[in-house]
Amino acid sequence: MTTARPRRSALYMPAASARVLDKARGLPADVLLFDLEDAVAPAEKERARAQLIDALAAGGYAPRETVIRVNSLATPWGADDLAAAAGARADAVLLPKVEGAEQMDAAAWALDAAGASIDLALWAMIETPMGVLKAAEIAAHPRLACLVLGTNDLLADLQAAPSADRAPLLPALAQTVLAARAHGKAVLDGVYNAFRDEAGLAVECAQGRALGMDGKTLIHPLQLAAANRAFAPSAEAVAEAHAQVEAFEAAVARGEGVGVVDGKIIENLHAAAAKRLIAQAEGIAALEAAVS
């Protein structure tokens, strides 16, 4: 059983700020999302790109996952962003407003043409109605590693009213999770805008986890602790998972198909889920030990 890469918290960091890029080296985020798109004014795009590439070359971010959100290829900056990302010391490139496999193909081709490593993954923002409808097609792309929900843009495009329970977004959230899981990819929930509202964030994190999300995208370091806590398995859950695996493996060794823990039947599907949870806990422990 291998450990899983944690993605409980994915913090957007504006690449135009040298202070923010430096501060990111000490933050307890699982994923650092360096933003060249929405968080950077047009006049600052080129400077931010060069500054980010220099910061990544200087290092200090590992073992956290580093992701560059580029501008769309339809903008004046997208091609240069991808060319720069191809040689950068990052783990993935996040594409905005993806609405089909053709955008994935174009980005992959641009990265390959610029000499990118085959290990440089693509992530895709699902933030439009068409993106949701094409989520399965996007998730099936061989270069795709993670779907990221852009709930602010999606809510605006739906012409829906914001609500604490996110009822207008639930169909899109669920469909995106389905697409990700159908193709064995990760999926991250959208941001929570009220960054000082810890109680509201906790509720939204719990909802995202209940829907099957791997973690949550964040806009402020104050949100990291809540997300890391919400998307991590509890000690009790890990202990129960170990008991389930042991019971099932003991049953198999006896030539039986099911085990029993606390009066509950444990089949192969339960054991597999328990192994995933244990791998997640081990991945979190390894990351936290490395950055402490």
Coordinates of C-alpha atoms in Angstrom, one line a residue:
M1 CA 0.0 0.0 0.0
T2 CA 1.4 3.4 -1.0
T3 CA 0.8 6.7 0.8
A4 CA -1.5 9.2 -0.9
R5 CA -0.4 12.8 -1.7
P6 CA -2.4 15.1 0.6
R7 CA -4.4 17.9 -1.0
R8 CA -6.5 19.0 2.0
S9 CA -5.6 22.7 1.5
A10 CA -4.7 24.4 -1.8
L11 CA -3.8 28.0 -1.2
Y12 CA -4.0 30.6 -4.0
M13 CA -0.9 32.8 -3.9
P14 CA -0.7 36.0 -6.2
A15 CA 2.6 35.6 -8.2
A16 CA 2.9 39.4 -8.4
S17 CA 3.8 39.7 -4.8
A18 CA 7.4 38.9 -3.9
R19 CA 6.5 39.0 -0.2
V20 CA 3.7 36.4 -0.7
L21 CA 6.0 34.1 -2.7
D22 CA 8.5 34.2 0.1
K23 CA 5.9 33.7 2.8
A24 CA 4.6 30.6 1.0
R25 CA 7.8 28.8 1.9
G26 CA 6.7 28.6 5.5
L27 CA 2.9 28.0 5.2
P28 CA 1.4 24.6 6.2
A29 CA -0.5 24.3 2.9
D30 CA -0.6 20.9 1.1
V31 CA -0.7 22.6 -2.2
L32 CA 0.6 26.1 -3.2
L33 CA -1.4 27.5 -6.2
F34 CA 0.7 30.3 -7.7
D35 CA -1.6 32.5 -9.6
L36 CA -0.7 34.3 -12.8
E37 CA -4.4 34.7 -13.8
D38 CA -7.1 36.4 -11.8
A39 CA -4.8 37.7 -9.0
V40 CA -2.5 39.6 -11.4
A41 CA -3.3 42.8 -13.2
P42 CA -2.7 42.9 -17.0
A43 CA 0.2 45.4 -16.6
E44 CA 1.9 43.1 -14.1
K45 CA 1.6 39.7 -16.0
E46 CA 5.1 39.6 -17.4
R47 CA 6.8 40.7 -14.3
A48 CA 4.8 38.3 -12.1
R49 CA 5.7 35.4 -14.4
A50 CA 9.4 36.1 -14.3
Q51 CA 9.3 36.6 -10.6
L52 CA 7.5 33.3 -10.0
I53 CA 9.9 31.4 -12.2
D54 CA 12.8 32.8 -10.2
A55 CA 11.1 32.0 -6.9
L56 CA 10.5 28.4 -8.0
A57 CA 14.1 28.0 -9.1
A58 CA 15.3 29.3 -5.7
G59 CA 13.3 26.5 -4.1
G60 CA 12.2 26.1 -0.5
Y61 CA 8.6 24.9 -1.3
A62 CA 9.1 21.2 -1.3
P63 CA 7.7 18.7 -0.4
R64 CA 4.4 20.7 -0.8
E65 CA 2.9 20.4 -4.2
T66 CA 3.4 23.5 -6.4
V67 CA 1.0 24.4 -9.1
I68 CA 1.1 27.4 -11.5
R69 CA -2.3 28.8 -12.6
V70 CA -1.6 30.2 -16.1
N71 CA -3.7 32.5 -18.2
S72 CA -5.8 31.0 -21.0
L73 CA -4.2 30.4 -24.4
A74 CA -6.9 32.7 -25.7
T75 CA -5.3 35.6 -23.9
P76 CA -2.1 37.5 -24.9
W77 CA -0.2 35.8 -22.0
G78 CA -1.3 32.2 -22.1
A79 CA 1.4 30.9 -24.5
D80 CA 4.2 32.6 -22.7
D81 CA 2.9 31.3 -19.4
L82 CA 2.9 27.7 -20.6
A83 CA 6.4 28.1 -22.2
A84 CA 7.7 29.4 -18.9
A85 CA 5.9 26.8 -16.8
A86 CA 7.5 24.1 -19.0
G87 CA 10.9 24.8 -17.6
A88 CA 9.8 25.8 -14.1
R89 CA 10.3 23.7 -11.0
A90 CA 6.6 23.1 -10.5
D91 CA 4.5 19.9 -10.1
A92 CA 1.6 20.9 -12.3
V93 CA -0.1 23.6 -14.4
L94 CA -3.6 24.7 -13.7
L95 CA -5.7 25.8 -16.7
P96 CA -8.5 28.3 -16.2
K97 CA -12.1 27.9 -17.5
V98 CA -11.6 24.5 -19.2
E99 CA -14.6 23.5 -21.3
G100 CA -13.4 20.5 -23.2
A101 CA -10.6 18.1 -24.1
E102 CA -9.4 20.3 -27.0
Q103 CA -8.1 22.9 -24.5
M104 CA -6.3 20.2 -22.6
D105 CA -4.7 19.0 -25.8
A106 CA -3.6 22.5 -26.8
A107 CA -2.0 23.1 -23.4
A108 CA -0.3 19.7 -23.4
W109 CA 1.0 20.3 -26.9
A110 CA 2.4 23.7 -25.9
L111 CA 4.1 22.3 -22.9
D112 CA 5.6 19.4 -24.9
A113 CA 6.8 21.9 -27.6
A114 CA 8.5 23.9 -24.9
G115 CA 10.3 20.8 -23.6
A116 CA 8.3 20.2 -20.5
S117 CA 8.9 17.0 -18.5
I118 CA 6.2 14.3 -19.1
D119 CA 5.8 14.3 -15.3
L120 CA 4.4 17.9 -15.4
A121 CA 0.7 17.3 -14.8
L122 CA -2.2 19.4 -15.9
W123 CA -5.0 20.5 -13.6
A124 CA -8.2 22.0 -14.9
M125 CA -10.6 24.6 -13.5
I126 CA -14.2 23.7 -13.8
E127 CA -15.9 27.1 -13.4
T128 CA -18.5 27.4 -16.2
P129 CA -21.7 25.5 -17.0
M130 CA -20.0 24.0 -20.1
G131 CA -17.1 23.0 -18.0
V132 CA -19.4 21.1 -15.7
L133 CA -21.2 19.4 -18.6
K134 CA -17.8 18.4 -20.1
A135 CA -16.2 17.4 -16.8
A136 CA -16.0 13.7 -17.6
E137 CA -14.4 14.4 -21.0
I138 CA -11.8 16.7 -19.3
A139 CA -11.2 14.2 -16.4
A140 CA -10.5 11.5 -19.0
H141 CA -7.5 13.4 -20.5
P142 CA -4.3 11.4 -19.8
R143 CA -2.4 14.5 -18.7
L144 CA -5.1 15.5 -16.2
A145 CA -4.4 14.9 -12.5
C146 CA -6.9 17.1 -10.7
L147 CA -10.2 19.0 -11.3
V148 CA -10.5 22.3 -9.4
L149 CA -13.9 23.9 -8.9
G150 CA -14.2 27.6 -9.5
T151 CA -17.4 28.2 -7.6
N152 CA -17.5 32.0 -7.8
D153 CA -17.4 32.1 -11.6
L154 CA -19.8 29.2 -11.8
L155 CA -22.4 30.8 -9.5
A156 CA -22.2 34.0 -11.6
D157 CA -22.6 32.1 -14.9
L158 CA -25.6 30.2 -13.5
Q159 CA -27.2 33.5 -12.5
A160 CA -27.9 31.9 -9.2
A161 CA -28.2 33.5 -5.7
P162 CA -25.5 32.7 -3.1
S163 CA -26.7 30.7 -0.2
A164 CA -25.1 29.2 2.9
D165 CA -26.0 25.7 1.9
R166 CA -24.7 26.1 -1.7
A167 CA -27.9 24.5 -3.0
P168 CA -27.6 26.1 -6.5
L169 CA -24.1 24.6 -6.9
L170 CA -24.8 21.1 -5.6
P171 CA -25.6 19.5 -8.9
A172 CA -22.4 20.9 -10.4
L173 CA -20.3 19.9 -7.4
A174 CA -21.6 16.4 -7.5
Q175 CA -21.2 16.0 -11.2
T176 CA -17.6 17.2 -11.0
V177 CA -16.8 14.7 -8.2
L178 CA -18.4 11.9 -10.3
A179 CA -16.3 12.8 -13.3
A180 CA -13.1 12.9 -11.2
R181 CA -13.8 9.5 -9.5
A182 CA -14.8 7.9 -12.8
H183 CA -11.4 8.5 -14.1
G184 CA -9.3 8.1 -10.9
K185 CA -8.5 11.8 -10.6
A186 CA -8.4 14.2 -7.7
V187 CA -10.9 16.9 -7.2
L188 CA -10.8 20.1 -5.1
D189 CA -13.7 22.2 -3.8
G190 CA -14.0 26.0 -4.6
V191 CA -13.1 28.8 -2.3
Y192 CA -14.9 30.3 0.7
N193 CA -14.8 34.1 0.4
A194 CA -15.3 35.2 4.0
F195 CA -11.8 34.2 5.1
R196 CA -12.3 35.4 8.7
D197 CA -15.5 33.3 9.1
E198 CA -14.0 30.1 10.5
A199 CA -17.4 28.6 11.4
G200 CA -18.8 29.1 8.0
L201 CA -15.6 27.7 6.4
A202 CA -15.8 24.6 8.6
V203 CA -19.4 24.0 7.5
E204 CA -18.4 24.3 3.8
C205 CA -15.4 22.1 4.3
A206 CA -17.6 19.4 5.9
Q207 CA -20.0 19.6 3.0
G208 CA -17.2 19.3 0.4
R209 CA -15.8 16.3 2.2
A210 CA -19.2 14.7 2.4
L211 CA -19.5 15.1 -1.3
G212 CA -16.2 13.3 -1.9
M213 CA -13.8 16.2 -2.4
D214 CA -10.1 15.7 -1.6
G215 CA -9.6 19.2 -0.2
K216 CA -10.5 22.8 -0.6
T217 CA -9.0 25.7 -2.5
L218 CA -8.4 28.7 -0.2
I219 CA -7.8 32.4 -0.5
H220 CA -6.0 33.3 2.8
P221 CA -3.6 31.6 5.1
L222 CA -6.1 32.0 8.0
Q223 CA -8.1 29.2 6.3
L224 CA -5.4 26.6 6.3
A225 CA -5.9 25.1 9.7
A226 CA -9.6 24.6 9.2
A227 CA -9.2 22.9 5.8
N228 CA -6.3 20.7 7.0
R229 CA -8.4 19.6 9.9
A230 CA -11.6 19.0 8.0
F231 CA -10.1 16.9 5.2
A232 CA -7.8 14.7 7.4
P233 CA -9.1 11.4 8.8
S234 CA -9.4 11.4 12.6
A235 CA -7.3 9.2 14.8
E236 CA -10.5 7.1 15.5
A237 CA -11.2 6.7 11.8
V238 CA -7.6 5.5 11.2
A239 CA -7.8 3.0 14.1
E240 CA -11.1 1.7 12.7
A241 CA -9.6 1.4 9.2
H242 CA -6.7 -0.7 10.5
A243 CA -9.1 -3.0 12.4
Q244 CA -11.2 -3.4 9.2
V245 CA -8.1 -4.3 7.1
E246 CA -6.9 -6.8 9.7
A247 CA -10.3 -8.4 10.1
F248 CA -10.7 -8.8 6.3
E249 CA -7.2 -10.1 5.7
A250 CA -7.7 -12.6 8.6
A251 CA -11.0 -13.7 7.1
V252 CA -9.3 -14.2 3.7
A253 CA -6.5 -16.2 5.3
R254 CA -9.2 -18.5 6.7
G255 CA -10.8 -19.0 3.3
E256 CA -13.7 -16.7 4.1
G257 CA -15.1 -13.8 2.1
V258 CA -16.0 -11.4 4.8
G259 CA -14.7 -10.2 8.2
V260 CA -16.5 -8.7 11.2
V261 CA -15.6 -5.6 13.2
D262 CA -17.9 -4.4 16.0
G263 CA -20.8 -6.5 14.6
K264 CA -20.4 -5.1 11.1
I265 CA -19.6 -7.1 8.0
I266 CA -16.4 -6.1 6.3
E267 CA -16.2 -7.0 2.6
N268 CA -13.5 -6.3 0.1
L269 CA -15.0 -2.9 -0.8
H270 CA -14.8 -1.8 2.9
A271 CA -11.2 -3.1 3.2
A272 CA -10.2 -1.1 0.0
A273 CA -11.8 2.1 1.4
A274 CA -10.0 1.5 4.7
K275 CA -6.7 1.1 2.9
R276 CA -7.3 4.4 1.1
L277 CA -7.9 6.1 4.4
I278 CA -4.8 4.7 5.9
A279 CA -2.7 5.8 2.9
Q280 CA -4.2 9.3 3.2
A281 CA -3.3 9.5 6.9
E282 CA 0.3 8.3 6.2
G283 CA 0.7 10.8 3.4
I284 CA -0.4 13.6 5.7
A285 CA 1.9 12.5 8.5
A286 CA 4.8 12.3 6.1
L287 CA 4.2 15.8 4.7
E288 CA 3.8 17.3 8.1
A289 CA 6.9 15.7 9.4
A290 CA 8.9 17.0 6.4
V291 CA 7.8 20.6 6.8
S292 CA 7.8 20.8 10.6

